[in-house]
Amino acid sequence: MRTPIIAGNWKMFKTVGEATAFIQEVKGKAEVDGVESVICAPYTSLPALIQAVKDTTLKVGAQNLHWEDGGAFTGEISGAMLKDLGVDYVIIGHSERRAYFAETDENVNKKVHAAFKHGLLPIVCVGESLEEREAGKTKDVCRVQTEAALQGLSAEQAAQVVVAYEPIWAIGTGKTSTAEDAADVIGYIRERISAVFGGEVAGKVRIQYGGSVKPNNIREFMQKEDIDGALVGGASLEPASYVQLVEGAR
Ligand code: 13P
């Protein structure tokens, strides 16, 4: 049995005060038996969030890391620094980072290795653009991105990866994949993981859907056996909405 995981990706939103106020609102409510609940916040809010979630089951994630432990990389943050704060998860390879910050499959793979080196669990994002979808390349794109991201991991590590299938055209647009379509692509991603790491590993990897997930559609996705949760942007920013997302994953 895979534990469903709801992760809020706050992107570049919320001051420290707003972040801690959010936790006060969702404490005890976005904590549902059998569902893992993770807030992925900007670096600046992470220390305060880690304080705020003490004595709760809520977890905290970052949205990026550098693959080196340290060095002359102005503006970057390493896995060692995130672990030192007490961060649990880190989003890697989000399509916004691939599109605006030149993140490549090779960098994504280095970051995944760095996450494991420092005891962080990666949430690896994959997904096709509208152009790729219309050209019938959805599964190819997801295969290449998934295999590249997981390259060189041990079976034990691969089993702990969370993959987020996020079709780029569904992010922030109010358009979603149908649950059937998302489950089809996610099933294919699991098949590819099975081809590389074996069925036992593939059966353990949690694969989320992301892209305009809202309280009113989360259940459709969660009804699909292969879909193990959601990575949510906009609808994770309001406490009441976030609570409903976690409840919807039960
Ligand atoms: P939205 O939920 O705002 O579409 O964002 C999805 C996303 O990019 C999560 O990482």
Short mmCIF file of C-alpha atoms and ligand atoms in Angstrom, two decimals:
data_model
loop_
_atom_site.label_atom_id
_atom_site.label_comp_id
_atom_site.label_asym_id
_atom_site.label_seq_id
_atom_site.Cartn_x
_atom_site.Cartn_y
_atom_site.Cartn_z
CA MET A 1 0.00 0.00 0.00
CA ARG A 2 1.33 3.40 -0.99
CA THR A 3 0.56 6.31 1.33
CA PRO A 4 -1.04 9.14 -0.66
CA ILE A 5 0.91 12.38 -0.57
CA ILE A 6 -0.50 15.86 -1.01
CA ALA A 7 2.18 18.48 -1.53
CA GLY A 8 1.48 22.19 -1.72
CA ASN A 9 3.92 23.99 -3.98
CA TRP A 10 3.73 27.59 -2.86
CA LYS A 11 6.08 28.73 -5.65
CA MET A 12 7.17 32.36 -5.02
CA PHE A 13 4.41 33.23 -2.56
CA LYS A 14 4.11 34.04 1.15
CA THR A 15 6.22 36.02 3.59
CA VAL A 16 7.39 34.38 6.81
CA GLY A 17 4.42 35.84 8.67
CA GLU A 18 1.97 34.56 6.08
CA ALA A 19 3.58 31.12 6.11
CA THR A 20 3.35 30.69 9.88
CA ALA A 21 -0.22 32.03 9.95
CA PHE A 22 -1.12 29.38 7.35
CA ILE A 23 0.19 26.59 9.60
CA GLN A 24 -1.79 27.89 12.57
CA GLU A 25 -4.92 27.67 10.37
CA VAL A 26 -4.34 24.16 9.00
CA LYS A 27 -2.85 22.51 12.12
CA GLY A 28 -4.93 19.52 13.13
CA LYS A 29 -7.09 19.88 9.99
CA ALA A 30 -4.65 19.15 7.16
CA GLU A 31 -3.51 16.20 9.24
CA VAL A 32 -5.50 13.20 8.13
CA ASP A 33 -4.70 9.58 8.99
CA GLY A 34 -3.17 7.76 6.06
CA VAL A 35 -2.33 10.87 4.04
CA GLU A 36 1.06 12.57 3.98
CA SER A 37 0.83 16.35 3.86
CA VAL A 38 3.80 18.45 2.76
CA ILE A 39 4.21 22.21 2.33
CA CYS A 40 6.92 23.20 -0.16
CA ALA A 41 7.77 26.82 0.52
CA PRO A 42 10.31 29.43 -0.54
CA TYR A 43 13.66 29.12 1.26
CA THR A 44 13.03 32.24 3.35
CA SER A 45 10.05 30.65 5.13
CA LEU A 46 11.57 27.23 5.76
CA PRO A 47 13.08 27.80 9.25
CA ALA A 48 9.84 29.34 10.57
CA LEU A 49 7.74 26.60 8.97
CA ILE A 50 9.87 23.87 10.50
CA GLN A 51 9.31 25.46 13.91
CA ALA A 52 5.59 25.84 13.22
CA VAL A 53 5.01 22.19 12.22
CA LYS A 54 6.75 20.75 15.32
CA ASP A 55 4.28 18.53 17.17
CA THR A 56 2.22 18.09 13.99
CA THR A 57 2.37 15.44 11.26
CA LEU A 58 2.86 18.11 8.59
CA LYS A 59 6.11 17.98 6.63
CA VAL A 60 8.11 20.72 4.98
CA GLY A 61 9.75 20.73 1.56
CA ALA A 62 11.98 23.08 -0.43
CA GLN A 63 11.40 23.85 -4.11
CA ASN A 64 14.96 23.41 -5.38
CA LEU A 65 18.53 22.69 -4.28
CA HIS A 66 22.01 22.82 -5.78
CA TRP A 67 23.76 19.51 -6.41
CA GLU A 68 27.05 20.56 -4.78
CA ASP A 69 27.46 20.56 -0.99
CA GLY A 70 28.98 24.02 -1.10
CA GLY A 71 31.06 26.26 -3.36
CA ALA A 72 31.14 29.45 -5.36
CA PHE A 73 27.53 29.31 -6.59
CA THR A 74 26.06 32.70 -5.78
CA GLY A 75 22.41 32.56 -4.84
CA GLU A 76 22.21 28.78 -4.52
CA ILE A 77 21.28 26.55 -1.56
CA SER A 78 22.71 23.07 -0.97
CA GLY A 79 21.14 19.86 0.25
CA ALA A 80 23.38 20.02 3.33
CA MET A 81 21.86 23.40 4.22
CA LEU A 82 18.30 22.14 3.77
CA LYS A 83 18.94 19.03 5.85
CA ASP A 84 20.49 21.19 8.56
CA LEU A 85 17.20 23.13 8.78
CA GLY A 86 15.16 19.94 9.12
CA VAL A 87 13.58 19.92 5.65
CA ASP A 88 12.04 16.56 4.62
CA TYR A 89 11.30 16.91 0.89
CA VAL A 90 12.60 18.85 -2.08
CA ILE A 91 10.88 19.47 -5.42
CA ILE A 92 13.28 18.86 -8.29
CA GLY A 93 12.87 19.65 -11.98
CA HIS A 94 9.62 21.60 -11.81
CA SER A 95 8.64 22.70 -15.32
CA GLU A 96 8.99 26.34 -14.27
CA ARG A 97 12.61 25.68 -13.35
CA ARG A 98 13.18 23.79 -16.57
CA ALA A 99 11.60 26.60 -18.62
CA TYR A 100 12.87 29.75 -16.86
CA PHE A 101 16.10 28.61 -15.17
CA ALA A 102 17.60 26.26 -17.75
CA GLU A 103 17.19 23.12 -15.65
CA THR A 104 18.20 20.10 -17.75
CA ASP A 105 17.59 16.38 -17.31
CA GLU A 106 21.27 16.06 -16.37
CA ASN A 107 21.00 18.72 -13.64
CA VAL A 108 17.80 17.15 -12.37
CA ASN A 109 19.61 13.83 -12.01
CA LYS A 110 22.50 15.45 -10.11
CA LYS A 111 20.01 17.15 -7.80
CA VAL A 112 18.18 13.87 -7.13
CA HIS A 113 21.48 12.26 -6.11
CA ALA A 114 22.31 15.28 -3.93
CA ALA A 115 18.92 15.00 -2.22
CA PHE A 116 19.54 11.37 -1.25
CA LYS A 117 23.11 12.14 -0.18
CA HIS A 118 21.67 14.55 2.38
CA GLY A 119 18.68 12.50 3.47
CA LEU A 120 16.06 14.56 1.61
CA LEU A 121 13.27 12.93 -0.38
CA PRO A 122 12.91 14.21 -3.94
CA ILE A 123 9.61 15.08 -5.61
CA VAL A 124 10.67 14.82 -9.25
CA CYS A 125 8.50 16.68 -11.77
CA VAL A 126 7.97 15.43 -15.30
CA GLY A 127 5.46 16.38 -17.97
CA GLU A 128 4.87 17.43 -21.54
CA SER A 129 4.15 20.81 -23.13
CA LEU A 130 1.01 21.41 -25.18
CA GLU A 131 3.06 21.18 -28.36
CA GLU A 132 4.51 17.82 -27.31
CA ARG A 133 1.08 16.54 -26.35
CA GLU A 134 -0.39 17.54 -29.71
CA ALA A 135 2.50 15.83 -31.47
CA GLY A 136 1.67 12.59 -29.60
CA LYS A 137 4.90 12.71 -27.58
CA THR A 138 3.48 12.78 -24.04
CA LYS A 139 4.67 9.35 -23.00
CA ASP A 140 8.05 9.70 -24.71
CA VAL A 141 8.73 12.96 -22.90
CA CYS A 142 7.72 11.47 -19.55
CA ARG A 143 9.81 8.35 -20.15
CA VAL A 144 12.94 10.31 -21.04
CA GLN A 145 12.56 12.73 -18.12
CA THR A 146 11.79 9.97 -15.59
CA GLU A 147 14.60 7.66 -16.68
CA ALA A 148 17.10 10.54 -16.75
CA ALA A 149 16.07 11.78 -13.30
CA LEU A 150 16.39 8.34 -11.69
CA GLN A 151 19.57 7.28 -13.45
CA GLY A 152 22.18 5.73 -11.15
CA LEU A 153 19.94 5.43 -8.10
CA SER A 154 19.96 2.24 -6.06
CA ALA A 155 16.71 0.28 -5.96
CA GLU A 156 16.28 1.33 -2.34
CA GLN A 157 16.57 5.01 -3.29
CA ALA A 158 14.36 4.72 -6.37
CA ALA A 159 11.57 3.23 -4.26
CA GLN A 160 11.52 6.37 -2.11
CA VAL A 161 11.25 8.85 -4.98
CA VAL A 162 8.00 10.73 -5.45
CA VAL A 163 7.28 11.52 -9.10
CA ALA A 164 4.89 14.33 -9.99
CA TYR A 165 3.34 14.06 -13.42
CA GLU A 166 2.51 17.65 -14.31
CA PRO A 167 1.43 18.33 -17.89
CA ILE A 168 2.74 21.86 -18.47
CA TRP A 169 -0.43 23.01 -20.24
CA ALA A 170 -2.45 22.18 -17.11
CA ILE A 171 -0.33 24.23 -14.69
CA GLY A 172 -2.03 27.39 -13.50
CA THR A 173 -4.44 27.32 -16.43
CA GLY A 174 -7.56 25.84 -14.85
CA LYS A 175 -7.34 23.04 -17.43
CA THR A 176 -6.67 19.57 -16.11
CA SER A 177 -5.94 16.23 -17.61
CA THR A 178 -8.90 13.95 -17.29
CA ALA A 179 -8.39 11.51 -14.45
CA GLU A 180 -8.34 8.70 -17.07
CA ASP A 181 -5.65 10.38 -19.09
CA ALA A 182 -3.54 11.22 -16.05
CA ALA A 183 -3.85 7.64 -14.80
CA ASP A 184 -2.84 6.33 -18.22
CA VAL A 185 0.35 8.42 -18.31
CA ILE A 186 1.11 7.67 -14.66
CA GLY A 187 0.61 3.94 -15.29
CA TYR A 188 3.08 4.22 -18.14
CA ILE A 189 5.63 6.04 -15.93
CA ARG A 190 5.28 3.21 -13.40
CA GLU A 191 5.83 0.66 -16.16
CA ARG A 192 9.04 2.38 -17.18
CA ILE A 193 10.25 2.47 -13.58
CA SER A 194 9.46 -1.23 -13.41
CA ALA A 195 11.48 -1.86 -16.59
CA VAL A 196 14.53 -0.19 -15.03
CA PHE A 197 14.27 -1.04 -11.32
CA GLY A 198 11.84 -3.97 -11.23
CA GLY A 199 8.24 -4.40 -10.21
CA GLU A 200 8.84 -4.26 -6.47
CA VAL A 201 10.39 -0.79 -6.68
CA ALA A 202 7.78 0.44 -9.17
CA GLY A 203 5.04 -0.75 -6.82
CA LYS A 204 6.45 1.45 -4.05
CA VAL A 205 7.12 4.68 -5.97
CA ARG A 206 4.44 7.28 -5.35
CA ILE A 207 3.33 9.16 -8.45
CA GLN A 208 1.29 12.33 -8.07
CA TYR A 209 -0.75 14.24 -10.59
CA GLY A 210 -0.30 18.03 -10.76
CA GLY A 211 -1.88 20.79 -12.81
CA SER A 212 -4.94 22.79 -11.68
CA VAL A 213 -5.87 20.34 -8.94
CA LYS A 214 -8.60 21.89 -6.77
CA PRO A 215 -10.80 20.76 -3.86
CA ASN A 216 -13.59 20.05 -6.38
CA ASN A 217 -11.57 17.70 -8.60
CA ILE A 218 -9.06 16.03 -6.23
CA ARG A 219 -11.32 13.03 -5.60
CA GLU A 220 -11.59 12.16 -9.30
CA PHE A 221 -7.83 11.82 -9.46
CA MET A 222 -7.55 9.99 -6.15
CA GLN A 223 -10.06 7.37 -7.28
CA LYS A 224 -7.50 6.10 -9.77
CA GLU A 225 -5.40 3.33 -8.32
CA ASP A 226 -2.17 4.50 -9.91
CA ILE A 227 -2.49 8.13 -8.74
CA ASP A 228 -0.95 8.52 -5.30
CA GLY A 229 -1.69 12.15 -4.57
CA ALA A 230 -1.23 15.60 -6.01
CA LEU A 231 1.28 18.40 -6.31
CA VAL A 232 -0.78 21.55 -6.04
CA GLY A 233 0.09 25.18 -6.74
CA GLY A 234 -2.68 27.78 -6.58
CA ALA A 235 -5.16 25.77 -4.50
CA SER A 236 -2.54 25.09 -1.81
CA LEU A 237 -2.20 28.77 -0.88
CA GLU A 238 -5.48 29.17 1.03
CA PRO A 239 -5.68 27.23 4.31
CA ALA A 240 -9.29 26.07 3.83
CA SER A 241 -8.62 24.91 0.30
CA TYR A 242 -5.46 23.07 1.37
CA VAL A 243 -7.34 21.27 4.14
CA GLN A 244 -9.96 20.13 1.61
CA LEU A 245 -7.23 18.81 -0.69
CA VAL A 246 -5.75 16.71 2.10
CA GLU A 247 -9.19 15.45 3.10
CA GLY A 248 -9.89 14.63 -0.54
CA ALA A 249 -6.87 12.34 -0.66
CA ARG A 250 -8.13 10.12 2.10
P1 13P B 1 -1.44 24.75 -10.18
O1 13P B 1 -2.02 23.81 -9.17
O2 13P B 1 -1.51 26.19 -9.76
O3 13P B 1 -1.91 24.47 -11.55
O4 13P B 1 0.15 24.45 -10.20
C1 13P B 1 0.58 23.14 -10.38
C2 13P B 1 2.03 23.08 -10.09
O5 13P B 1 2.84 23.59 -10.84
C3 13P B 1 2.45 22.43 -8.85
O6 13P B 1 3.82 22.21 -8.85
#
